[in-house]
C-alpha positions as protocol buffer text, in pm:
chain_id: "A"
residue {
  index: 1
  type: MET
  ca { x: -30699 y: 4668 z: -10989 }
}
residue {
  index: 2
  type: ARG
  ca { x: -30451 y: 4381 z: -10984 }
}
residue {
  index: 3
  type: THR
  ca { x: -30215 y: 4349 z: -10689 }
}
residue {
  index: 4
  type: GLY
  ca { x: -30010 y: 4053 z: -10807 }
}
residue {
  index: 5
  type: SER
  ca { x: -30128 y: 3837 z: -10518 }
}
residue {
  index: 6
  type: GLU
  ca { x: -30419 y: 3680 z: -10700 }
}
residue {
  index: 7
  type: PRO
  ca { x: -30285 y: 3322 z: -10693 }
}
residue {
  index: 8
  type: ARG
  ca { x: -30263 y: 3339 z: -10312 }
}
residue {
  index: 9
  type: THR
  ca { x: -30593 y: 3515 z: -10258 }
}
residue {
  index: 10
  type: ALA
  ca { x: -30810 y: 3349 z: -10525 }
}
residue {
  index: 11
  type: ARG
  ca { x: -31143 y: 3209 z: -10421 }
}
residue {
  index: 12
  type: SER
  ca { x: -31257 y: 2860 z: -10513 }
}
residue {
  index: 13
  type: PRO
  ca { x: -31571 y: 2832 z: -10723 }
}
residue {
  index: 14
  type: LEU
  ca { x: -31727 y: 2565 z: -10501 }
}
residue {
  index: 15
  type: ARG
  ca { x: -32085 y: 2619 z: -10606 }
}
residue {
  index: 16
  type: MET
  ca { x: -31995 y: 2565 z: -10972 }
}
residue {
  index: 17
  type: ARG
  ca { x: -31783 y: 2259 z: -10881 }
}
residue {
  index: 18
  type: PHE
  ca { x: -32082 y: 2123 z: -10684 }
}
residue {
  index: 19
  type: TRP
  ca { x: -32316 y: 2143 z: -10981 }
}
residue {
  index: 20
  type: LEU
  ca { x: -32054 y: 2006 z: -11225 }
}
residue {
  index: 21
  type: SER
  ca { x: -31993 y: 1715 z: -10984 }
}
residue {
  index: 22
  type: LEU
  ca { x: -32361 y: 1644 z: -10959 }
}
residue {
  index: 23
  type: TRP
  ca { x: -32384 y: 1646 z: -11341 }
}
residue {
  index: 24
  type: GLY
  ca { x: -32091 y: 1407 z: -11354 }
}
residue {
  index: 25
  type: ILE
  ca { x: -32245 y: 1174 z: -11095 }
}
residue {
  index: 26
  type: LEU
  ca { x: -32564 y: 1157 z: -11299 }
}
residue {
  index: 27
  type: TRP
  ca { x: -32386 y: 1079 z: -11624 }
}
residue {
  index: 28
  type: THR
  ca { x: -32133 y: 831 z: -11486 }
}
residue {
  index: 29
  type: GLY
  ca { x: -32410 y: 655 z: -11291 }
}
residue {
  index: 30
  type: PHE
  ca { x: -32615 y: 632 z: -11615 }
}
residue {
  index: 31
  type: GLY
  ca { x: -32312 y: 513 z: -11811 }
}
residue {
  index: 32
  type: THR
  ca { x: -32226 y: 246 z: -11556 }
}
residue {
  index: 33
  type: ALA
  ca { x: -32582 y: 113 z: -11555 }
}
residue {
  index: 34
  type: ALA
  ca { x: -32617 y: 133 z: -11935 }
}
residue {
  index: 35
  type: PHE
  ca { x: -32288 y: -49 z: -12001 }
}
residue {
  index: 36
  type: ALA
  ca { x: -32363 y: -312 z: -11738 }
}
residue {
  index: 37
  type: ILE
  ca { x: -32702 y: -380 z: -11896 }
}
residue {
  index: 38
  type: THR
  ca { x: -32555 y: -407 z: -12245 }
}
residue {
  index: 39
  type: ASP
  ca { x: -32287 y: -653 z: -12119 }
}
residue {
  index: 40
  type: ARG
  ca { x: -31984 y: -432 z: -12170 }
}
residue {
  index: 41
  type: PRO
  ca { x: -31795 y: -490 z: -11842 }
}
residue {
  index: 42
  type: GLY
  ca { x: -31483 y: -285 z: -11937 }
}
residue {
  index: 43
  type: TRP
  ca { x: -31680 y: 28 z: -12002 }
}
residue {
  index: 44
  type: ALA
  ca { x: -31898 y: -30 z: -11699 }
}
residue {
  index: 45
  type: ILE
  ca { x: -31587 y: -54 z: -11482 }
}
residue {
  index: 46
  type: ALA
  ca { x: -31441 y: 264 z: -11637 }
}
residue {
  index: 47
  type: CYS
  ca { x: -31762 y: 452 z: -11571 }
}
residue {
  index: 48
  type: GLY
  ca { x: -31776 y: 306 z: -11222 }
}
residue {
  index: 49
  type: VAL
  ca { x: -31426 y: 432 z: -11145 }
}
residue {
  index: 50
  type: LEU
  ca { x: -31519 y: 777 z: -11274 }
}
residue {
  index: 51
  type: LEU
  ca { x: -31832 y: 762 z: -11061 }
}
residue {
  index: 52
  type: LEU
  ca { x: -31625 y: 687 z: -10755 }
}
residue {
  index: 53
  type: ILE
  ca { x: -31387 y: 974 z: -10830 }
}
residue {
  index: 54
  type: THR
  ca { x: -31675 y: 1212 z: -10882 }
}
residue {
  index: 55
  type: LEU
  ca { x: -31840 y: 1101 z: -10557 }
}
residue {
  index: 56
  type: ILE
  ca { x: -31514 y: 1163 z: -10364 }
}
residue {
  index: 57
  type: ASP
  ca { x: -31485 y: 1508 z: -10524 }
}
residue {
  index: 58
  type: MET
  ca { x: -31845 y: 1580 z: -10421 }
}
residue {
  index: 59
  type: VAL
  ca { x: -31772 y: 1488 z: -10060 }
}
residue {
  index: 60
  type: VAL
  ca { x: -31469 y: 1720 z: -10057 }
}
residue {
  index: 61
  type: ILE
  ca { x: -31671 y: 2006 z: -10205 }
}
residue {
  index: 62
  type: ILE
  ca { x: -31953 y: 1967 z: -9957 }
}
residue {
  index: 63
  type: ARG
  ca { x: -31699 y: 1953 z: -9672 }
}
residue {
  index: 64
  type: HIS
  ca { x: -31537 y: 2278 z: -9787 }
}
residue {
  index: 65
  type: ILE
  ca { x: -31872 y: 2451 z: -9832 }
}
residue {
  index: 66
  type: ARG
  ca { x: -31979 y: 2347 z: -9476 }
}
residue {
  index: 67
  type: GLN
  ca { x: -31649 y: 2473 z: -9328 }
}
residue {
  index: 68
  type: GLY
  ca { x: -31776 y: 2825 z: -9381 }
}
residue {
  index: 69
  type: PRO
  ca { x: -31653 y: 3150 z: -9522 }
}
residue {
  index: 70
  type: HIS
  ca { x: -31281 y: 3064 z: -9501 }
}
residue {
  index: 71
  type: PHE
  ca { x: -31330 y: 2829 z: -9796 }
}
residue {
  index: 72
  type: GLN
  ca { x: -31647 y: 2984 z: -9948 }
}
residue {
  index: 73
  type: PRO
  ca { x: -31659 y: 3354 z: -9874 }
}
residue {
  index: 74
  type: GLY
  ca { x: -31971 y: 3541 z: -9967 }
}
residue {
  index: 75
  type: ARG
  ca { x: -31997 y: 3854 z: -10171 }
}
residue {
  index: 76
  type: ASP
  ca { x: -31971 y: 4070 z: -9860 }
}
residue {
  index: 77
  type: VAL
  ca { x: -31632 y: 3921 z: -9754 }
}
residue {
  index: 78
  type: PRO
  ca { x: -31334 y: 4111 z: -9909 }
}
residue {
  index: 79
  type: PRO
  ca { x: -31047 y: 3910 z: -10060 }
}
residue {
  index: 80
  type: TYR
  ca { x: -30774 y: 3807 z: -9820 }
}
residue {
  index: 81
  type: GLN
  ca { x: -30473 y: 4039 z: -9816 }
}
residue {
  index: 82
  type: PRO
  ca { x: -30137 y: 3867 z: -9845 }
}
residue {
  index: 83
  type: PRO
  ca { x: -29917 y: 3880 z: -9531 }
}
residue {
  index: 84
  type: GLU
  ca { x: -29667 y: 4164 z: -9518 }
}
residue {
  index: 85
  type: GLY
  ca { x: -29305 y: 4074 z: -9521 }
}
């Protein structure tokens, strides 16, 4: 049943974001190394910037996961109810 409060009570898919960030770190790290070896500095810098962004995202994700059920509720925690009024 939909209550209309879904945008305020939605849960973040942190585990999925974690694995996608890990996948991104692997590929951008590989791309940075491959382009650096093949002497393409522009592409290596671009991949390096994406690697930095992905690493920052991974740090934020891990921080939110470690903050506990407020940011990553388990299956036994019901959705938050919007405040009345």
